[in-house]
């Protein structure tokens, strides 16, 4: 039998530094202070001091393991993928950032950077992506830890420039809620002359309204919360429909070019399919825990289509940030200290946030 000589390798653990964070220890624990290790920047890395991090409903789904069938949660889980901060160190090969610059990070921190999707700048479709949290960490093992933390280290390609005219707390949510609503609107040709619906006026929905309005469309908001009507109009809606009112819904039958569904919970999407015109499209960005039944006749009659859309690639995310800079768009935020995060989750579940929580990460210093 042949033998193979195994030479001792030079297995040195990567250098790390300590960061403060908040983590969930289980699906029911809530979030509490946690200490984690970040890698010291390699040649291609940017180290960012996090100033603000938005709270996405995906953070809540993930922390409570509501997506266990698709992306089971590994604990401890440090969520957060709407990150804005200041660069405090860069690796030797970094060219676009220097210490002191503002920088931002969304849902992606790596990909294979060589597949056709990556070459097309559509990194969100790369088969080898690394999400910002709860994904295998290629450098340190274990899973990636997100933005409910005082720092993060990210490969330069996945770091976005922050326009200087935008409020930082309101910019953080653009990195997920912003790009997730901007990307399908660009893909489906939302523009002047189109009638566009936005379902669910939450973190994603309110960004969808701002973008559809800025792109020149006629915007109709569908909400289950009558109390949000005035806000919807202020945010850029031309009309507001209380979706639990069948008569109000029926008035819009067969009239929409495009509907963006940003609802986080179980709801009847067939009611919205009926509102599309011929060849109209409804895109799901909301990701409820349970499957939604679809009546196919609603699609067949009218050749309507139902799609989904995940975040966006790096070039389009930068384009969205620059669009926001030109149109002076940020998220409407309620800034909170990290110590209020569990309370914020409860309010998110009651659709009681106007319209995104943004965590002021300076509050971590006292932990
Ligand atoms: P959010 O701020 O909680 O907003 C969700 C909105 O949905 C609520 O404000 C509410 O709007 C509506 N809603 C809630 N429960 C409802 C119910 N039972 N029936 C009908 N409407 C209901 O959440 P978000 O952060 O915007 O996220 C929305 C969804 O998108 C989540 O599932 C999240 O995981 C997903 N997401 C997907 C992507 C992606 O890449 N596709 C990215 C980010 C987030 P009204 O009060 O106006 O009715
Ligand atoms: Zn998100």
Coordinates of N, CA and C in Angstrom, one line a residue, residues 23-217:
X23 N -26.1 40.1 20.2 CA -26.4 38.8 19.5 C -27.6 38.1 20.1
X24 N -28.3 37.3 19.3 CA -29.3 36.4 19.8 C -28.7 35.0 20.1
X25 N -29.0 34.4 21.3 CA -28.4 33.1 21.6 C -29.3 32.0 21.2
X26 N -30.6 32.3 21.0 CA -31.6 31.3 20.5 C -32.7 32.0 19.9
X27 N -33.7 31.2 19.3 CA -34.8 31.9 18.6 C -35.7 32.6 19.5
X28 N -35.6 32.4 20.8 CA -36.5 33.0 21.8 C -35.8 33.9 22.8
X29 N -34.5 34.0 22.7 CA -33.7 34.7 23.8 C -33.8 36.2 23.7
X30 N -34.1 36.8 22.5 CA -33.9 38.2 22.3 C -32.5 38.5 22.1
X31 N -32.1 39.8 22.0 CA -30.7 40.1 21.7 C -30.1 40.7 23.0
X32 N -28.8 40.4 23.2 CA -28.1 40.8 24.4 C -26.6 41.1 24.0
X33 N -25.9 41.8 24.9 CA -24.5 42.1 24.6 C -23.6 40.8 24.3
X34 N -22.7 41.0 23.4 CA -21.9 39.8 22.9 C -20.5 40.4 22.4
X35 N -19.5 39.6 22.6 CA -18.2 40.0 22.1 C -17.8 39.0 21.0
X36 N -17.2 39.6 19.9 CA -16.8 38.7 18.8 C -15.5 39.1 18.3
X37 N -14.9 38.2 17.4 CA -13.6 38.5 16.8 C -13.8 38.9 15.3
X38 N -13.2 39.9 14.9 CA -13.1 40.3 13.5 C -11.7 40.0 13.0
X39 N -11.6 39.6 11.7 CA -10.2 39.5 11.2 C -9.5 40.8 11.1
X40 N -8.2 40.9 11.3 CA -7.5 42.1 11.0 C -7.5 42.2 9.5
X41 N -7.6 43.4 8.9 CA -7.8 43.5 7.5 C -6.6 42.8 6.7
X42 N -7.0 42.0 5.7 CA -6.0 41.5 4.8 C -5.8 42.6 3.7
X43 N -5.0 42.3 2.7 CA -4.6 43.3 1.7 C -5.8 43.9 1.0
X44 N -6.9 43.1 0.8 CA -8.0 43.7 0.1 C -9.2 44.1 0.9
X45 N -8.9 44.2 2.2 CA -10.0 44.5 3.2 C -10.1 46.0 3.6
X46 N -11.3 46.4 3.9 CA -11.6 47.7 4.5 C -12.2 47.4 5.9
X47 N -11.6 48.1 6.9 CA -12.1 48.0 8.3 C -13.0 49.2 8.6
X48 N -14.2 49.0 9.0 CA -15.1 50.1 9.2 C -15.6 50.2 10.6
X49 N -15.6 51.4 11.2 CA -16.2 51.7 12.5 C -17.7 51.9 12.2
X50 N -18.6 51.1 12.7 CA -20.0 51.3 12.3 C -20.6 52.4 13.1
X51 N -21.3 53.3 12.4 CA -22.0 54.4 13.0 C -23.5 54.2 13.2
X52 N -24.1 53.7 12.1 CA -25.5 53.4 12.2 C -25.8 52.0 11.5
X53 N -26.8 51.3 12.0 CA -27.2 50.1 11.3 C -28.7 50.0 11.4
X54 N -29.4 49.9 10.2 CA -30.8 49.8 10.2 C -31.3 48.4 10.7
X55 N -32.6 48.4 11.1 CA -33.2 47.1 11.5 C -34.1 46.7 10.4
X56 N -33.8 45.6 9.7 CA -34.6 45.1 8.6 C -35.5 44.0 9.2
X57 N -36.7 43.8 8.6 CA -37.5 42.7 9.1 C -36.9 41.4 8.9
X58 N -35.9 41.3 7.9 CA -35.2 40.0 7.7 C -34.4 39.7 9.0
X59 N -33.9 40.7 9.7 CA -33.1 40.5 10.9 C -34.0 39.7 11.9
X60 N -35.3 40.2 12.0 CA -36.2 39.5 12.9 C -36.5 38.1 12.5
X61 N -36.8 37.9 11.1 CA -37.1 36.6 10.6 C -35.9 35.7 11.0
X62 N -34.7 36.2 10.8 CA -33.5 35.3 11.0 C -33.3 35.0 12.4
X63 N -33.3 36.1 13.3 CA -33.1 35.9 14.7 C -34.0 34.9 15.3
X64 N -35.3 34.9 14.8 CA -36.3 34.0 15.4 C -36.4 32.7 14.6
X65 N -35.4 32.5 13.7 CA -35.4 31.2 12.9 C -36.6 30.9 12.1
X66 N -37.3 32.0 11.6 CA -38.5 31.8 10.8 C -38.2 31.3 9.4
X67 N -37.0 31.4 9.0 CA -36.7 30.9 7.6 C -35.9 29.5 7.8
X68 N -36.3 28.7 8.8 CA -35.5 27.5 9.1 C -35.4 26.6 7.9
X69 N -36.4 26.6 7.0 CA -36.4 25.7 5.9 C -35.4 26.1 4.8
X70 N -35.0 27.4 4.7 CA -34.2 27.9 3.6 C -32.8 28.3 4.2
X71 N -32.8 29.1 5.3 CA -31.6 29.6 5.9 C -31.6 29.4 7.4
X72 N -31.4 28.2 7.9 CA -31.5 28.0 9.3 C -30.5 28.9 10.1
X73 N -31.0 29.4 11.2 CA -30.1 30.3 12.0 C -29.1 29.6 12.8
X74 N -27.8 30.0 12.8 CA -26.8 29.5 13.6 C -26.6 30.5 14.8
X75 N -26.6 30.0 16.0 CA -26.5 30.9 17.2 C -25.1 30.8 17.8
X76 N -24.6 31.8 18.4 CA -25.2 33.2 18.5 C -25.3 33.8 17.1
X77 N -26.3 34.7 16.9 CA -26.5 35.3 15.6 C -26.5 36.8 15.9
X78 N -25.6 37.5 15.1 CA -25.4 39.0 15.2 C -26.0 39.5 13.8
X79 N -27.2 40.0 13.8 CA -27.8 40.4 12.6 C -27.3 41.8 12.2
X80 N -27.9 42.3 11.1 CA -27.6 43.7 10.7 C -26.9 43.8 9.3
X81 N -27.7 44.3 8.3 CA -27.0 44.4 6.9 C -27.4 45.7 6.3
X82 N -27.6 46.7 7.1 CA -27.8 48.1 6.6 C -26.8 49.0 7.4
X83 N -25.6 48.9 6.9 CA -24.4 49.4 7.7 C -23.8 50.7 7.1
X84 N -23.7 51.7 7.9 CA -23.0 52.9 7.5 C -21.9 53.2 8.5
X85 N -20.7 53.6 8.1 CA -19.7 53.9 9.1 C -18.5 54.7 8.5
X86 N -17.4 54.7 9.2 CA -16.2 55.4 8.8 C -15.1 54.4 8.8
X87 N -14.3 54.5 7.7 CA -13.2 53.6 7.5 C -12.1 53.9 8.5
X88 N -11.6 52.9 9.2 CA -10.5 53.2 10.1 C -9.2 52.5 9.8
X89 N -9.3 51.5 8.8 CA -8.0 50.9 8.3 C -8.3 50.3 7.0
X90 N -7.3 50.3 6.1 CA -7.4 49.6 4.8 C -6.2 48.7 4.6
X91 N -6.4 47.6 3.8 CA -5.3 46.7 3.4 C -4.5 47.4 2.3
X92 N -3.3 46.8 2.1 CA -2.3 47.4 1.2 C -2.8 47.5 -0.3
X93 N -3.7 46.6 -0.7 CA -4.2 46.6 -2.1 C -5.5 47.4 -2.3
X94 N -6.0 48.0 -1.2 CA -7.2 48.8 -1.3 C -6.9 50.2 -2.0
X95 N -7.8 50.5 -3.0 CA -7.5 51.7 -3.8 C -8.6 52.7 -3.7
X96 N -9.9 52.3 -3.3 CA -11.0 53.2 -3.4 C -11.3 53.9 -2.0
X97 N -10.7 53.4 -1.0 CA -11.1 53.9 0.4 C -9.8 54.2 1.1
X98 N -9.9 55.2 2.0 CA -8.8 55.5 2.9 C -9.3 55.8 4.3
X99 N -8.5 55.7 5.3 CA -9.0 56.0 6.7 C -9.7 57.4 6.7
X100 N -10.8 57.4 7.4 CA -11.6 58.7 7.5 C -12.7 58.8 6.5
X101 N -12.7 58.0 5.4 CA -13.8 58.1 4.5 C -15.1 57.5 5.1
X102 N -16.3 58.0 4.6 CA -17.5 57.3 4.9 C -17.6 56.0 4.0
X103 N -18.3 55.0 4.5 CA -18.4 53.8 3.7 C -19.7 53.1 4.2
X104 N -20.2 52.2 3.3 CA -21.4 51.4 3.7 C -21.3 50.0 3.2
X105 N -22.1 49.1 3.8 CA -22.1 47.7 3.5 C -23.5 47.2 3.6
X106 N -24.0 46.4 2.6 CA -25.3 45.9 2.6 C -25.3 44.4 3.0
X107 N -26.1 43.6 2.2 CA -26.3 42.2 2.6 C -25.2 41.3 2.1
X108 N -24.3 41.8 1.2 CA -23.3 40.9 0.7 C -21.9 41.3 1.2
X109 N -21.1 40.4 1.6 CA -19.7 40.7 2.0 C -18.7 40.0 1.1
X110 N -19.1 39.0 0.3 CA -18.2 38.4 -0.6 C -19.0 37.5 -1.6
X111 N -18.3 37.1 -2.7 CA -18.8 36.2 -3.7 C -17.6 35.5 -4.3
X112 N -17.8 34.7 -5.4 CA -16.6 34.1 -6.0 C -15.9 35.1 -6.9
X113 N -16.5 36.2 -7.3 CA -15.9 37.3 -8.1 C -15.4 36.8 -9.5
X114 N -15.8 35.6 -9.9 CA -15.3 35.1 -11.2 C -16.4 34.5 -12.1
X115 N -17.6 34.2 -11.5 CA -18.7 33.6 -12.3 C -19.3 34.6 -13.2
X116 N -20.1 34.1 -14.2 CA -20.8 35.1 -15.1 C -21.6 36.1 -14.4
X117 N -22.3 35.7 -13.3 CA -23.1 36.7 -12.6 C -22.2 37.8 -12.0
X118 N -21.1 37.4 -11.3 CA -20.2 38.4 -10.8 C -19.6 39.3 -11.9
X119 N -19.3 38.7 -13.0 CA -18.7 39.5 -14.1 C -19.7 40.5 -14.6
X120 N -21.0 40.2 -14.5 CA -22.0 41.1 -15.0 C -22.4 42.1 -13.9
X121 N -21.7 42.1 -12.7 CA -22.1 43.0 -11.6 C -23.4 42.6 -10.9
X122 N -23.8 41.3 -11.1 CA -25.0 40.8 -10.5 C -24.6 39.9 -9.4
X123 N -23.8 40.3 -8.5 CA -23.2 39.4 -7.4 C -24.3 38.8 -6.6
X124 N -25.5 39.4 -6.5 CA -26.6 38.8 -5.7 C -27.0 37.4 -6.2
X125 N -26.7 37.1 -7.5 CA -27.0 35.8 -8.0 C -25.9 34.8 -8.1
X126 N -24.7 35.2 -7.6 CA -23.5 34.3 -7.6 C -23.9 33.1 -6.8
X127 N -23.5 31.9 -7.2 CA -23.8 30.7 -6.4 C -22.9 30.6 -5.2
X128 N -21.9 31.5 -5.1 CA -21.0 31.4 -3.9 C -20.9 32.7 -3.1
X129 N -22.1 33.3 -2.9 CA -22.1 34.5 -2.1 C -21.8 34.2 -0.7
X130 N -21.3 35.3 0.0 CA -21.3 35.3 1.5 C -22.2 36.4 2.0
X131 N -23.3 36.1 2.7 CA -24.1 37.1 3.2 C -23.4 37.7 4.5
X132 N -23.9 38.9 4.8 CA -23.3 39.7 5.9 C -23.4 39.0 7.2
X133 N -24.4 38.2 7.4 CA -24.5 37.5 8.7 C -25.1 36.1 8.5
X134 N -24.9 35.2 9.4 CA -25.4 33.9 9.4 C -25.0 33.1 8.1
X135 N -23.8 33.3 7.6 CA -23.3 32.6 6.4 C -21.9 32.1 6.8
X136 N -21.4 31.0 6.2 CA -20.1 30.5 6.6 C -19.0 31.6 6.3
X137 N -18.2 31.8 7.3 CA -17.2 32.8 7.3 C -15.9 32.1 6.7
X138 N -15.5 32.5 5.5 CA -14.4 31.9 4.8 C -13.0 32.2 5.5
X139 N -13.0 33.2 6.3 CA -11.7 33.6 6.9 C -11.5 33.0 8.3
X140 N -12.5 33.1 9.1 CA -12.4 32.7 10.5 C -13.1 31.4 10.9
X141 N -13.8 30.8 9.9 CA -14.7 29.7 10.3 C -15.9 30.2 11.0
X142 N -16.8 29.3 11.4 CA -18.1 29.7 12.0 C -18.9 30.5 11.0
X143 N -19.7 31.4 11.5 CA -20.6 32.2 10.6 C -20.2 33.7 10.7
X144 N -20.6 34.4 9.6 CA -20.4 35.8 9.6 C -21.3 36.5 10.6
X145 N -20.8 37.6 11.1 CA -21.5 38.4 12.1 C -21.8 39.8 11.4
X146 N -23.0 40.3 11.6 CA -23.5 41.5 10.9 C -23.2 42.8 11.7
X147 N -24.1 43.7 11.4 CA -23.8 45.1 11.7 C -24.3 45.6 13.1
X148 N -24.9 44.8 13.9 CA -25.3 45.2 15.2 C -24.0 45.1 16.1
X149 N -23.0 45.9 15.7 CA -21.6 45.7 16.2 C -20.9 47.1 16.0
X150 N -19.8 47.2 16.7 CA -19.1 48.5 16.5 C -18.1 48.5 15.3
X151 N -17.9 47.3 14.7 CA -17.0 47.3 13.5 C -17.3 46.2 12.6
X152 N -16.8 46.3 11.4 CA -16.9 45.2 10.5 C -15.7 45.3 9.5
X153 N -15.2 44.1 9.0 CA -14.1 44.1 8.0 C -14.7 43.4 6.8
X154 N -14.6 44.1 5.6 CA -15.2 43.7 4.4 C -14.3 43.9 3.2
X155 N -14.3 42.9 2.3 CA -13.5 43.0 1.1 C -13.9 44.3 0.3
X156 N -13.0 45.0 -0.2 CA -13.2 46.3 -0.8 C -14.4 46.3 -1.8
X157 N -14.4 45.3 -2.7 CA -15.5 45.3 -3.7 C -16.9 45.4 -3.2
X158 N -17.1 45.0 -1.9 CA -18.4 44.9 -1.3 C -18.7 46.1 -0.4
X159 N -17.8 47.1 -0.5 CA -18.0 48.3 0.3 C -18.4 49.5 -0.7
X160 N -19.5 50.2 -0.3 CA -20.1 51.2 -1.2 C -19.7 52.6 -0.6
X161 N -19.6 53.6 -1.6 CA -19.3 55.0 -1.2 C -20.6 55.6 -0.7
X162 N -20.5 56.5 0.2 CA -21.7 57.2 0.8 C -21.6 58.6 0.3
X163 N -22.7 59.1 -0.4 CA -22.7 60.4 -0.9 C -22.7 61.4 0.3
X164 N -22.0 62.5 0.1 CA -21.7 63.4 1.3 C -22.9 64.2 1.7
X165 N -23.9 64.3 0.9 CA -25.1 65.2 1.2 C -26.2 64.5 2.0
X166 N -26.0 63.2 2.2 CA -27.1 62.4 2.9 C -26.9 62.2 4.4
X167 N -28.0 62.3 5.1 CA -28.0 62.1 6.5 C -27.6 60.6 6.8
X168 N -26.7 60.4 7.7 CA -26.1 59.0 7.8 C -27.1 58.0 8.4
X169 N -27.9 58.4 9.4 CA -28.9 57.5 10.0 C -29.9 57.0 9.0
X170 N -30.3 58.0 8.1 CA -31.3 57.6 7.1 C -30.7 57.0 5.9
X171 N -29.3 57.0 5.8 CA -28.7 56.3 4.6 C -28.5 54.8 4.9
X172 N -28.3 54.4 6.2 CA -28.1 53.0 6.5 C -29.2 52.1 5.8
X173 N -30.5 52.4 6.0 CA -31.5 51.5 5.4 C -31.5 51.4 3.9
X174 N -30.8 52.4 3.2 CA -30.7 52.3 1.8 C -30.0 51.0 1.3
X175 N -29.1 50.5 2.2 CA -28.2 49.4 1.8 C -29.0 48.1 1.7
X176 N -30.2 48.0 2.3 CA -31.1 46.8 2.0 C -32.4 47.3 1.6
X177 N -33.2 48.0 2.4 CA -34.5 48.4 2.0 C -34.5 49.2 0.7
X178 N -33.4 50.0 0.6 CA -33.3 50.9 -0.6 C -33.1 50.1 -1.9
X179 N -32.0 49.3 -1.9 CA -31.6 48.5 -3.1 C -32.7 47.5 -3.4
X180 N -33.3 46.9 -2.4 CA -34.3 45.8 -2.7 C -35.5 46.3 -3.4
X181 N -35.8 47.6 -3.2 CA -37.0 48.2 -3.9 C -36.6 48.9 -5.2
X182 N -35.4 49.5 -5.2 CA -34.9 50.2 -6.4 C -34.7 49.2 -7.6
X183 N -34.0 48.1 -7.3 CA -33.6 47.1 -8.3 C -34.8 46.6 -9.1
X184 N -35.9 46.0 -8.5 CA -37.0 45.5 -9.3 C -37.7 46.6 -10.1
X185 N -37.7 47.8 -9.5 CA -38.4 48.9 -10.2 C -37.6 49.3 -11.5
X186 N -36.3 49.2 -11.4 CA -35.5 49.5 -12.6 C -35.6 48.3 -13.6
X187 N -35.6 47.1 -13.1 CA -35.7 45.9 -13.9 C -37.0 45.9 -14.7
X188 N -38.2 46.3 -14.1 CA -39.5 46.2 -14.7 C -39.9 47.5 -15.3
X189 N -39.0 48.4 -15.4 CA -39.2 49.6 -16.2 C -40.2 50.6 -15.6
X190 N -40.1 50.8 -14.3 CA -40.9 51.8 -13.7 C -40.5 53.2 -14.1
X191 N -41.4 54.0 -14.7 CA -41.0 55.3 -15.3 C -42.3 56.1 -15.4
X192 N -42.1 57.3 -15.9 CA -43.3 58.2 -16.1 C -44.3 57.5 -17.0
X193 N -45.6 57.7 -16.6 CA -46.7 57.1 -17.4 C -47.1 55.7 -16.9
X194 N -46.3 55.1 -16.0 CA -46.7 53.8 -15.5 C -47.5 53.9 -14.2
X195 N -48.4 53.0 -14.0 CA -49.2 52.9 -12.7 C -48.5 51.8 -11.9
X196 N -48.1 52.2 -10.7 CA -47.3 51.3 -9.8 C -47.9 51.2 -8.5
X197 N -48.1 50.0 -8.0 CA -48.6 49.8 -6.6 C -47.5 49.4 -5.7
X198 N -47.6 49.8 -4.4 CA -46.6 49.3 -3.4 C -47.5 48.8 -2.3
X199 N -47.3 47.5 -1.9 CA -48.1 46.8 -0.9 C -47.3 46.7 0.4
X200 N -47.8 47.3 1.5 CA -47.2 47.3 2.8 C -46.2 48.5 2.9
X201 N -46.7 49.4 3.8 CA -45.9 50.6 4.0 C -45.0 50.4 5.3
X202 N -44.0 49.6 5.1 CA -43.0 49.4 6.1 C -41.6 50.0 5.7
X203 N -40.6 49.3 6.1 CA -39.2 49.8 5.8 C -39.0 49.7 4.3
X204 N -39.3 48.6 3.7 CA -39.1 48.5 2.2 C -40.1 49.3 1.5
X205 N -41.4 49.1 1.9 CA -42.5 49.8 1.2 C -42.3 51.3 1.1
X206 N -41.9 51.9 2.2 CA -41.8 53.4 2.1 C -40.7 53.8 1.2
X207 N -39.6 53.0 1.1 CA -38.6 53.3 0.1 C -39.1 53.1 -1.3
X208 N -39.9 52.0 -1.5 CA -40.5 51.8 -2.8 C -41.4 53.0 -3.3
X209 N -42.1 53.6 -2.4 CA -42.9 54.7 -2.7 C -42.0 55.9 -3.1
X210 N -41.0 56.1 -2.4 CA -40.1 57.3 -2.7 C -39.4 57.1 -4.1
X211 N -39.0 55.8 -4.4 CA -38.4 55.6 -5.7 C -39.4 55.7 -6.8
X212 N -40.5 55.0 -6.7 CA -41.5 55.1 -7.8 C -41.9 56.5 -8.1
X213 N -42.1 57.3 -7.0 CA -42.4 58.7 -7.2 C -41.3 59.5 -7.9
X214 N -40.1 59.2 -7.5 CA -38.9 59.9 -8.1 C -38.7 59.5 -9.5
X215 N -39.1 58.3 -9.9 CA -39.0 57.8 -11.2 C -40.1 58.3 -12.1
X216 N -41.1 59.0 -11.5 CA -42.2 59.6 -12.3 C -43.4 58.8 -12.4
X217 N -43.6 57.7 -11.8 CA -44.8 56.9 -11.9 C -46.0 57.4 -11.1

